[in-house]
Amino acid sequence: MSETVRETQPESAGVAAKSYEARAYAAASASSTLAPTTIRRRTPGPKDVQIDVLYCGVCHSDLHQVRDEWHNSMPTTYPCVPGHEIVGRVVAVGSDVRNFREGDVAAVGCLVDSCRTCPACLDHEEQFCAGPATFTYNSSDPHIGGVTYGGYSNSLVVDEAFTLKVPNGLDLAGAAPLLCAGITTYSPLKHWNVREGQKVGVVGLGGLGHMAVKIARALGARVVVFT
């Protein structure tokens, strides 16, 4: 059985006053398994949405980050709480939030903020933010310090601008992977305006590939798989 991970982020009186405790699963090192821990989440601000997490997908990027396999470009800060394919129920909203209310089902992907002023952000490509962008986990947390923590937890707080509304009737467990693998394959299909009657080639029928097949087919394309 894995031992409980102790949070290393210092908790000052100021941080405690503007945050709350949440439960999570974290890796204490590159060689450890995930184990229960407690983390701090910021108290919702005027533009924030607080979400009780219902489902969170497992992406191979989570494994890379937990194992510090990207240490040359994105070194991991421990303890690391992964998870960026998040679906949950809204339990609180800030006073300036307009698109969500308590009880809505919401979703969060790999980004939770950006500078919103650089050319990339203004062109709706926040993933290329020069700020840089704030990732859902393992990024500097501008609100309460330390690093951001992901969706392997029971609760999180996200700016409304980086929160998506999940349609009624959608299978929530199946919706979670759409926040990464889904958008990764949908984005180029949308960019190149794939439509009925066109041909689409998908190289590799893996985690992303099978979603590309489904999405391209739903858009009316004839799909050929190379695998």
Coordinates of N, CA and C in Angstrom, one line a residue:
M1 N 0.8 -1.2 0.0 CA 0.0 0.0 0.0 C 0.9 1.2 0.0
S2 N 0.5 2.2 -0.8 CA 1.3 3.4 -0.9 C 1.1 4.3 0.4
E3 N 2.2 4.9 0.8 CA 2.1 5.8 1.9 C 1.5 7.1 1.5
T4 N 1.0 7.8 2.5 CA 0.4 9.1 2.2 C 1.5 10.1 1.9
V5 N 1.3 10.9 0.8 CA 2.3 11.9 0.4 C 2.0 13.2 1.2
R6 N 3.1 13.8 1.7 CA 2.9 15.0 2.5 C 3.2 16.2 1.5
E7 N 2.3 17.1 1.6 CA 2.5 18.3 0.7 C 3.7 19.1 1.2
T8 N 4.5 19.5 0.2 CA 5.7 20.3 0.5 C 5.5 21.8 0.4
Q9 N 4.4 22.2 -0.3 CA 4.2 23.6 -0.5 C 4.0 24.3 0.9
P10 N 4.7 25.3 1.3 CA 4.5 25.9 2.6 C 3.2 26.6 2.6
E11 N 2.6 26.5 3.8 CA 1.2 27.1 4.0 C 1.4 28.2 5.0
S12 N 1.3 29.5 4.5 CA 1.4 30.6 5.4 C 0.0 31.0 5.8
A13 N -0.1 31.9 6.8 CA -1.4 32.3 7.2 C -2.2 32.9 6.1
G14 N -1.5 33.7 5.2 CA -2.1 34.3 4.1 C -2.7 33.3 3.1
V15 N -1.9 32.3 2.8 CA -2.4 31.2 1.9 C -3.6 30.5 2.5
A16 N -3.6 30.2 3.7 CA -4.7 29.5 4.4 C -6.0 30.3 4.3
A17 N -5.8 31.7 4.4 CA -7.0 32.5 4.5 C -7.7 32.6 3.1
K18 N -6.9 32.4 2.0 CA -7.5 32.6 0.7 C -7.5 31.3 -0.1
S19 N -7.6 30.2 0.7 CA -7.6 28.8 0.1 C -8.3 27.9 1.0
Y20 N -8.6 26.7 0.4 CA -9.2 25.6 1.2 C -8.5 24.3 0.9
E21 N -8.7 23.3 1.8 CA -8.1 22.0 1.6 C -8.9 21.1 0.7
A22 N -8.2 20.4 -0.1 CA -8.8 19.4 -1.0 C -8.0 18.1 -0.9
R23 N -8.7 17.0 -1.3 CA -8.0 15.7 -1.3 C -7.5 15.4 -2.7
A24 N -6.4 14.7 -2.8 CA -5.8 14.4 -4.1 C -5.0 13.2 -4.0
Y25 N -4.5 12.7 -5.2 CA -3.5 11.7 -5.3 C -2.3 12.3 -6.0
A26 N -1.2 12.1 -5.4 CA 0.1 12.7 -5.8 C 1.2 11.7 -5.9
A27 N 2.2 12.0 -6.7 CA 3.5 11.3 -6.8 C 4.5 12.1 -6.0
A28 N 5.2 11.5 -5.1 CA 6.2 12.1 -4.3 C 7.5 12.2 -5.0
S29 N 7.8 11.4 -6.0 CA 9.0 11.4 -6.7 C 8.8 10.7 -8.1
A30 N 9.8 10.7 -8.9 CA 9.7 10.1 -10.2 C 9.5 8.6 -10.2
S31 N 9.9 8.0 -9.1 CA 9.8 6.5 -9.0 C 8.7 6.0 -8.1
S32 N 7.9 7.0 -7.5 CA 6.9 6.6 -6.6 C 5.5 6.4 -7.3
T33 N 4.6 5.6 -6.7 CA 3.3 5.5 -7.2 C 2.4 6.7 -6.6
L34 N 1.2 6.8 -7.1 CA 0.3 7.8 -6.6 C -0.2 7.4 -5.2
A35 N -0.3 8.4 -4.4 CA -0.8 8.1 -3.0 C -1.6 9.3 -2.5
P36 N -2.5 9.0 -1.5 CA -3.4 10.1 -1.0 C -2.6 11.2 -0.4
T37 N -3.1 12.4 -0.6 CA -2.5 13.6 0.0 C -3.6 14.7 0.1
T38 N -3.2 15.8 0.8 CA -4.1 17.0 0.8 C -3.3 18.1 0.2
I39 N -4.1 19.0 -0.5 CA -3.5 20.1 -1.2 C -4.4 21.4 -0.9
R40 N -3.8 22.5 -1.3 CA -4.6 23.8 -1.1 C -5.1 24.2 -2.5
R41 N -6.4 24.6 -2.5 CA -7.0 25.2 -3.7 C -7.4 26.6 -3.3
R42 N -7.3 27.5 -4.3 CA -7.7 28.9 -4.0 C -9.2 29.0 -3.8
T43 N -9.6 29.9 -2.9 CA -11.0 30.2 -2.8 C -11.5 30.9 -4.0
P44 N -12.6 30.5 -4.6 CA -13.1 31.1 -5.8 C -13.1 32.7 -5.8
G45 N -12.6 33.3 -6.8 CA -12.6 34.7 -7.0 C -13.8 35.1 -7.8
P46 N -14.0 36.4 -8.2 CA -15.2 36.8 -8.9 C -15.4 36.1 -10.3
K47 N -14.3 35.7 -10.9 CA -14.4 35.1 -12.3 C -14.2 33.6 -12.2
D48 N -14.2 33.0 -11.1 CA -13.8 31.6 -10.9 C -15.1 30.7 -10.8
V49 N -14.8 29.4 -11.2 CA -15.8 28.4 -11.1 C -15.2 27.3 -10.2
Q50 N -15.9 26.9 -9.1 CA -15.4 25.8 -8.3 C -16.1 24.5 -8.7
I51 N -15.4 23.4 -8.9 CA -15.9 22.2 -9.5 C -15.6 21.0 -8.6
D52 N -16.6 20.2 -8.3 CA -16.3 18.9 -7.7 C -16.0 17.9 -8.8
V53 N -14.9 17.3 -8.7 CA -14.4 16.4 -9.8 C -15.2 15.1 -9.8
L54 N -15.8 14.7 -10.9 CA -16.5 13.5 -11.0 C -15.7 12.4 -11.8
Y55 N -15.0 12.9 -12.9 CA -14.2 12.0 -13.7 C -12.9 12.7 -14.1
C56 N -11.8 12.0 -14.2 CA -10.6 12.5 -14.8 C -9.9 11.4 -15.6
G57 N -9.6 11.7 -16.9 CA -9.0 10.7 -17.7 C -7.5 10.5 -17.4
V58 N -7.0 9.4 -17.9 CA -5.6 9.1 -17.7 C -4.9 9.3 -19.1
C59 N -4.1 10.3 -19.2 CA -3.3 10.6 -20.5 C -1.9 10.2 -20.3
H60 N -1.3 9.7 -21.4 CA 0.1 9.3 -21.2 C 1.0 10.5 -20.8
S61 N 0.6 11.7 -21.2 CA 1.3 12.9 -20.7 C 1.4 12.9 -19.2
D62 N 0.4 12.4 -18.5 CA 0.4 12.4 -17.1 C 1.6 11.5 -16.6
L63 N 1.7 10.3 -17.2 CA 2.8 9.4 -16.9 C 4.2 10.0 -17.1
H64 N 4.3 10.7 -18.3 CA 5.6 11.4 -18.6 C 5.9 12.4 -17.5
Q65 N 4.9 13.2 -17.1 CA 5.2 14.2 -16.2 C 5.5 13.7 -14.8
V66 N 4.7 12.7 -14.3 CA 4.9 12.1 -13.0 C 6.3 11.5 -12.9
R67 N 6.7 10.8 -14.0 CA 8.0 10.2 -14.0 C 9.2 11.1 -14.4
D68 N 8.9 12.4 -14.5 CA 9.9 13.4 -14.8 C 10.7 13.1 -16.1
E69 N 10.0 12.5 -17.1 CA 10.6 12.1 -18.4 C 10.7 13.3 -19.3
W70 N 10.2 14.5 -18.9 CA 10.4 15.7 -19.7 C 11.2 16.7 -18.9
H71 N 12.2 16.2 -18.1 CA 12.9 17.0 -17.2 C 13.8 18.1 -18.0
N72 N 14.1 17.8 -19.2 CA 14.9 18.8 -20.0 C 14.1 20.0 -20.4
S73 N 12.8 19.9 -20.5 CA 12.0 21.0 -21.0 C 10.9 21.4 -19.9
M74 N 10.4 20.4 -19.2 CA 9.3 20.7 -18.2 C 9.6 19.9 -17.0
P75 N 10.6 20.2 -16.2 CA 10.9 19.4 -15.0 C 9.8 19.4 -14.0
T76 N 9.6 18.3 -13.4 CA 8.5 18.1 -12.5 C 8.8 18.6 -11.1
T77 N 7.8 19.3 -10.5 CA 7.9 19.7 -9.1 C 7.1 18.7 -8.3
Y78 N 7.7 18.2 -7.3 CA 7.0 17.2 -6.4 C 6.6 17.8 -5.1
P79 N 5.4 17.3 -4.5 CA 4.5 16.3 -5.0 C 3.8 16.8 -6.3
C80 N 3.5 15.9 -7.2 CA 2.9 16.2 -8.5 C 1.5 15.5 -8.5
V81 N 0.5 16.3 -8.7 CA -0.9 15.9 -8.8 C -1.3 16.0 -10.3
P82 N -1.3 14.9 -11.0 CA -1.6 15.0 -12.5 C -3.0 15.1 -12.8
G83 N -3.4 15.0 -14.1 CA -4.8 15.0 -14.5 C -5.2 16.2 -15.2
H84 N -5.5 16.1 -16.5 CA -5.9 17.3 -17.3 C -7.1 17.0 -18.2
E85 N -7.8 15.9 -17.9 CA -9.0 15.6 -18.7 C -10.2 15.5 -17.6
I86 N -10.7 16.6 -17.2 CA -11.5 16.7 -16.0 C -12.9 17.1 -16.3
V87 N -13.8 16.3 -15.7 CA -15.3 16.6 -15.8 C -15.8 16.6 -14.4
G88 N -16.6 17.6 -14.1 CA -17.2 17.7 -12.7 C -18.4 18.5 -12.6
R89 N -18.9 18.7 -11.4 CA -20.1 19.5 -11.2 C -19.8 20.8 -10.5
V90 N -20.4 21.9 -11.1 CA -20.1 23.2 -10.5 C -20.8 23.3 -9.1
V91 N -20.1 23.7 -8.1 CA -20.7 23.9 -6.8 C -20.6 25.3 -6.3
A92 N -19.9 26.2 -7.0 CA -19.9 27.6 -6.6 C -19.3 28.4 -7.8
V93 N -19.8 29.6 -7.9 CA -19.4 30.5 -9.0 C -19.1 31.9 -8.4
G94 N -18.2 32.6 -9.0 CA -17.9 33.9 -8.6 C -18.9 34.9 -9.0
S95 N -18.9 36.1 -8.5 CA -19.9 37.1 -8.7 C -19.9 37.6 -10.2
D96 N -18.8 37.5 -10.9 CA -18.8 38.0 -12.3 C -18.9 36.8 -13.3
V97 N -19.1 35.6 -12.9 CA -19.3 34.5 -13.8 C -20.7 34.6 -14.4
R98 N -20.7 34.4 -15.8 CA -22.0 34.6 -16.5 C -22.4 33.3 -17.2
N99 N -21.5 32.4 -17.5 CA -21.9 31.2 -18.3 C -22.1 29.9 -17.5
F100 N -21.9 30.0 -16.2 CA -22.1 28.8 -15.3 C -22.9 29.1 -14.1
R101 N -23.6 28.1 -13.6 CA -24.3 28.2 -12.3 C -24.2 26.9 -11.6
E102 N -24.5 27.0 -10.3 CA -24.3 25.7 -9.5 C -25.2 24.6 -10.1
G103 N -24.6 23.4 -10.1 CA -25.3 22.3 -10.7 C -24.9 22.0 -12.1
D104 N -24.4 22.9 -12.9 CA -23.9 22.6 -14.2 C -22.8 21.6 -14.2
V105 N -22.7 20.9 -15.3 CA -21.5 20.0 -15.5 C -20.5 20.7 -16.3
A106 N -19.3 20.8 -15.8 CA -18.2 21.5 -16.5 C -17.0 20.7 -16.7
A107 N -16.1 21.1 -17.6 CA -14.9 20.4 -18.0 C -13.7 21.3 -18.1
V108 N -12.6 20.8 -17.8 CA -11.3 21.5 -17.8 C -10.3 20.7 -18.5
G109 N -9.5 21.3 -19.4 CA -8.4 20.6 -20.1 C -7.0 20.9 -19.5
C110 N -6.1 21.0 -20.4 CA -4.7 21.1 -19.9 C -4.2 22.5 -19.6
L111 N -5.1 23.6 -19.8 CA -4.7 24.9 -19.5 C -5.7 25.5 -18.5
V112 N -5.3 26.3 -17.6 CA -6.2 27.0 -16.7 C -6.0 28.5 -16.7
D113 N -5.1 29.0 -17.5 CA -4.9 30.5 -17.6 C -3.9 30.8 -18.6
S114 N -3.8 32.0 -19.1 CA -2.8 32.5 -20.0 C -2.8 34.1 -19.8
C115 N -1.8 34.7 -20.5 CA -1.7 36.2 -20.3 C -2.9 36.9 -20.9
R116 N -3.5 36.3 -22.0 CA -4.6 36.9 -22.7 C -4.4 38.2 -23.4
T117 N -3.1 38.6 -23.5 CA -2.8 39.8 -24.2 C -1.8 39.7 -25.3
C118 N -1.0 38.6 -25.4 CA 0.0 38.4 -26.4 C -0.7 38.0 -27.7
P119 N 0.0 38.1 -28.9 CA -0.6 37.7 -30.2 C -1.2 36.4 -30.2
A120 N -0.6 35.4 -29.6 CA -1.2 34.0 -29.6 C -2.5 34.0 -28.9
C121 N -2.6 34.6 -27.7 CA -3.8 34.6 -26.9 C -4.9 35.3 -27.7
L122 N -4.6 36.5 -28.3 CA -5.6 37.2 -29.0 C -6.0 36.5 -30.3
D123 N -5.2 35.5 -30.7 CA -5.6 34.7 -31.9 C -6.3 33.4 -31.4
H124 N -6.6 33.3 -30.2 CA -7.3 32.1 -29.6 C -6.4 30.9 -29.7
E125 N -5.1 31.1 -29.5 CA -4.1 30.0 -29.4 C -3.3 30.1 -28.1
E126 N -4.1 30.0 -27.1 CA -3.5 30.2 -25.7 C -2.4 29.2 -25.4
Q127 N -2.4 28.1 -26.1 CA -1.4 27.1 -25.8 C 0.0 27.6 -26.2
F128 N 0.1 28.6 -27.0 CA 1.3 29.2 -27.4 C 1.6 30.6 -26.7
C129 N 0.9 30.8 -25.6 CA 1.0 32.0 -24.9 C 2.4 32.4 -24.5
A130 N 2.8 33.6 -24.8 CA 4.2 34.1 -24.4 C 4.4 34.4 -23.0
G131 N 3.3 34.2 -22.2 CA 3.3 34.6 -20.8 C 4.2 34.0 -19.8
P132 N 4.3 32.6 -19.8 CA 3.6 31.6 -20.6 C 2.3 31.2 -20.1
A133 N 1.6 30.3 -20.7 CA 0.3 29.8 -20.2 C 0.5 29.1 -18.9
T134 N -0.6 29.0 -18.1 CA -0.6 28.2 -16.9 C -1.2 26.9 -17.1
F135 N -0.4 25.8 -17.0 CA -1.0 24.5 -17.2 C -1.8 24.0 -16.0
T136 N -2.6 23.1 -16.2 CA -3.5 22.6 -15.1 C -2.7 22.0 -14.0
Y137 N -1.6 21.5 -14.2 CA -0.7 21.1 -13.1 C 0.8 21.3 -13.5
N138 N 1.6 21.4 -12.5 CA 3.0 21.5 -12.6 C 3.4 22.9 -13.3
S139 N 2.6 23.9 -13.1 CA 2.9 25.2 -13.5 C 3.0 26.1 -12.2
S140 N 3.6 27.2 -12.3 CA 3.6 28.2 -11.2 C 2.2 28.6 -10.9
D141 N 1.8 28.6 -9.7 CA 0.4 29.1 -9.3 C 0.5 30.5 -9.0
P142 N -0.1 31.4 -9.8 CA 0.0 32.8 -9.5 C -0.9 33.3 -8.4
H143 N -1.8 32.4 -7.9 CA -2.8 32.9 -7.0 C -2.4 32.6 -5.5
I144 N -1.9 31.4 -5.2 CA -1.5 31.1 -3.9 C -0.1 30.6 -3.8
G145 N 0.7 30.7 -4.9 CA 2.1 30.3 -4.8 C 2.2 28.8 -5.0
G146 N 3.5 28.3 -5.1 CA 3.7 26.9 -5.3 C 3.4 26.5 -6.8
V147 N 2.9 25.3 -7.0 CA 2.6 24.9 -8.3 C 1.1 24.5 -8.4
T148 N 0.6 24.5 -9.6 CA -0.8 24.1 -9.8 C -0.9 22.5 -9.7
Y149 N -2.1 22.1 -9.3 CA -2.4 20.7 -9.1 C -3.5 20.3 -10.0
G150 N -3.4 19.1 -10.6 CA -4.4 18.6 -11.6 C -5.7 18.0 -11.0
G151 N -6.3 17.2 -11.9 CA -7.6 16.7 -11.7 C -7.7 15.4 -10.9
Y152 N -6.6 14.8 -10.5 CA -6.6 13.7 -9.6 C -6.9 14.1 -8.2
S153 N -8.0 14.8 -8.1 CA -8.4 15.4 -6.8 C -9.9 15.5 -6.7
N154 N -10.4 15.8 -5.6 CA -11.9 15.9 -5.4 C -12.5 17.3 -5.8
S155 N -11.6 18.3 -6.0 CA -12.1 19.6 -6.2 C -11.0 20.5 -6.9
L156 N -11.5 21.4 -7.7 CA -10.6 22.4 -8.2 C -11.3 23.7 -8.5
V157 N -10.5 24.8 -8.7 CA -11.1 26.1 -9.0 C -10.4 26.6 -10.3
V158 N -11.2 27.0 -11.2 CA -10.7 27.5 -12.5 C -11.4 28.7 -13.0
D159 N -10.7 29.6 -13.7 CA -11.3 30.8 -14.3 C -12.3 30.3 -15.3
E160 N -13.4 31.1 -15.3 CA -14.5 30.7 -16.2 C -14.1 30.7 -17.7
A161 N -13.1 31.5 -18.1 CA -12.6 31.5 -19.4 C -11.9 30.2 -19.9
F162 N -11.5 29.4 -18.9 CA -10.9 28.2 -19.3 C -11.7 27.0 -18.8
T163 N -13.0 27.2 -18.7 CA -13.9 26.1 -18.3 C -14.9 25.9 -19.4
L164 N -15.2 24.7 -19.7 CA -16.2 24.3 -20.7 C -17.4 23.8 -20.1
K165 N -18.6 24.0 -20.8 CA -19.8 23.5 -20.3 C -20.1 22.1 -21.1
V166 N -20.4 21.1 -20.3 CA -20.7 19.8 -20.9 C -22.2 19.7 -21.2
P167 N -22.6 19.3 -22.4 CA -24.0 19.2 -22.8 C -24.7 18.2 -22.0
N168 N -26.0 18.4 -21.8 CA -26.8 17.4 -21.1 C -26.9 16.1 -22.0
G169 N -26.9 15.0 -21.3 CA -27.0 13.7 -22.0 C -25.7 13.1 -22.4
L170 N -24.6 13.8 -22.3 CA -23.3 13.2 -22.7 C -22.8 12.3 -21.6
D171 N -22.3 11.2 -22.0 CA -21.7 10.3 -21.0 C -20.5 10.9 -20.4
L172 N -20.5 11.2 -19.1 CA -19.5 12.0 -18.5 C -18.1 11.3 -18.5
A173 N -18.1 10.0 -18.2 CA -16.9 9.2 -18.2 C -16.2 9.2 -19.6
G174 N -17.0 9.1 -20.6 CA -16.5 9.1 -22.0 C -16.1 10.5 -22.4
A175 N -16.7 11.6 -21.8 CA -16.4 12.9 -22.2 C -15.0 13.4 -21.7
A176 N -14.6 12.8 -20.6 CA -13.3 13.3 -20.0 C -12.1 13.3 -21.0
P177 N -11.9 12.2 -21.7 CA -10.7 12.1 -22.6 C -10.8 13.1 -23.8
L178 N -12.0 13.6 -24.0 CA -12.2 14.6 -25.1 C -11.4 15.9 -24.8
L179 N -11.1 16.1 -23.5 CA -10.4 17.3 -23.1 C -9.0 17.4 -23.5
C180 N -8.4 16.3 -23.9 CA -7.0 16.2 -24.4 C -7.0 15.5 -25.7
A181 N -7.1 14.2 -25.7 CA -7.1 13.4 -26.9 C -8.1 13.9 -27.9
G182 N -9.3 14.2 -27.4 CA -10.3 14.6 -28.3 C -10.0 15.9 -29.0
I183 N -9.6 17.0 -28.2 CA -9.4 18.3 -28.8 C -8.1 18.2 -29.7
T184 N -7.1 17.4 -29.3 CA -5.9 17.2 -30.1 C -6.2 16.8 -31.5
T185 N -7.2 15.9 -31.7 CA -7.5 15.4 -33.0 C -8.6 16.3 -33.7
Y186 N -9.5 16.8 -32.9 CA -10.6 17.7 -33.5 C -10.0 19.0 -34.0
S187 N -9.0 19.5 -33.4 CA -8.4 20.8 -33.7 C -7.9 20.9 -35.2
P188 N -7.1 19.9 -35.6 CA -6.7 20.0 -37.1 C -7.8 19.7 -38.0
L189 N -8.7 18.9 -37.7 CA -9.9 18.6 -38.5 C -10.7 19.9 -38.7
K190 N -10.9 20.6 -37.6 CA -11.6 21.9 -37.7 C -10.8 22.9 -38.4
H191 N -9.5 23.0 -38.2 CA -8.7 24.0 -38.8 C -8.7 23.8 -40.3
W192 N -8.7 22.6 -40.8 CA -8.7 22.3 -42.3 C -10.0 22.1 -42.8
N193 N -11.0 22.4 -42.0 CA -12.4 22.5 -42.5 C -12.8 21.1 -43.1
V194 N -12.5 20.0 -42.5 CA -12.9 18.7 -43.0 C -14.5 18.6 -43.0
R195 N -15.0 18.1 -44.1 CA -16.4 18.1 -44.3 C -16.8 16.8 -45.1
E196 N -18.1 16.7 -45.3 CA -18.6 15.5 -46.0 C -18.0 15.3 -47.4
G197 N -17.6 14.1 -47.6 CA -17.1 13.8 -48.9 C -15.6 13.8 -49.1
Q198 N -14.9 14.5 -48.1 CA -13.4 14.6 -48.2 C -12.8 13.3 -47.6
K199 N -11.5 13.1 -47.9 CA -10.8 11.9 -47.5 C -9.8 12.4 -46.4
V200 N -9.8 11.6 -45.3 CA -8.9 11.8 -44.2 C -8.0 10.6 -43.9
G201 N -6.7 10.8 -43.8 CA -5.8 9.7 -43.5 C -5.4 9.8 -42.0
V202 N -5.5 8.7 -41.3 CA -5.1 8.7 -39.9 C -3.9 7.7 -39.7
V203 N -2.8 8.2 -39.2 CA -1.6 7.4 -39.1 C -1.6 6.9 -37.6
G204 N -1.8 5.6 -37.4 CA -1.8 5.0 -36.1 C -3.1 5.0 -35.4
L205 N -3.6 3.8 -35.1 CA -4.9 3.6 -34.5 C -4.7 3.5 -33.0
G206 N -4.1 4.5 -32.3 CA -3.9 4.5 -30.9 C -4.9 5.3 -30.1
G207 N -4.5 5.8 -29.0 CA -5.4 6.6 -28.2 C -6.0 7.8 -28.9
L208 N -5.1 8.5 -29.6 CA -5.6 9.7 -30.4 C -6.2 9.2 -31.7
G209 N -5.5 8.2 -32.3 CA -6.0 7.8 -33.7 C -7.4 7.4 -33.7
H210 N -7.8 6.6 -32.7 CA -9.2 6.1 -32.8 C -10.2 7.2 -32.6
M211 N -9.8 8.3 -31.9 CA -10.7 9.4 -31.8 C -10.7 10.2 -33.1
A212 N -9.6 10.3 -33.7 CA -9.6 11.0 -35.0 C -10.5 10.3 -36.0
V213 N -10.5 9.0 -36.0 CA -11.4 8.2 -36.9 C -12.9 8.6 -36.6
K214 N -13.2 8.5 -35.3 CA -14.6 8.8 -35.0 C -15.0 10.2 -35.3
I215 N -14.2 11.2 -35.0 CA -14.5 12.6 -35.2 C -14.6 12.9 -36.7
A216 N -13.6 12.4 -37.5 CA -13.6 12.6 -38.9 C -14.8 12.0 -39.6
R217 N -15.2 10.8 -39.1 CA -16.3 10.1 -39.7 C -17.6 10.9 -39.3
A218 N -17.7 11.4 -38.1 CA -18.8 12.2 -37.7 C -19.0 13.5 -38.6
L219 N -17.8 14.0 -39.1 CA -17.9 15.2 -40.0 C -18.2 14.8 -41.4
G220 N -18.4 13.5 -41.7 CA -18.8 13.1 -43.0 C -17.6 12.7 -43.9
A221 N -16.4 12.6 -43.4 CA -15.3 12.3 -44.2 C -15.1 10.8 -44.4
R222 N -14.5 10.4 -45.5 CA -14.1 9.0 -45.7 C -12.7 8.8 -45.1
V223 N -12.6 7.9 -44.2 CA -11.4 7.8 -43.3 C -10.6 6.5 -43.7
V224 N -9.3 6.7 -43.9 CA -8.4 5.6 -44.2 C -7.3 5.6 -43.0
V225 N -7.1 4.4 -42.4 CA -6.2 4.3 -41.3 C -4.9 3.6 -41.8
F226 N -3.8 4.2 -41.4 CA -2.5 3.5 -41.7 C -1.9 3.1 -40.3
T227 N -1.9 1.8 -40.0 CA -1.4 1.4 -38.7 C -0.8 0.0 -38.8

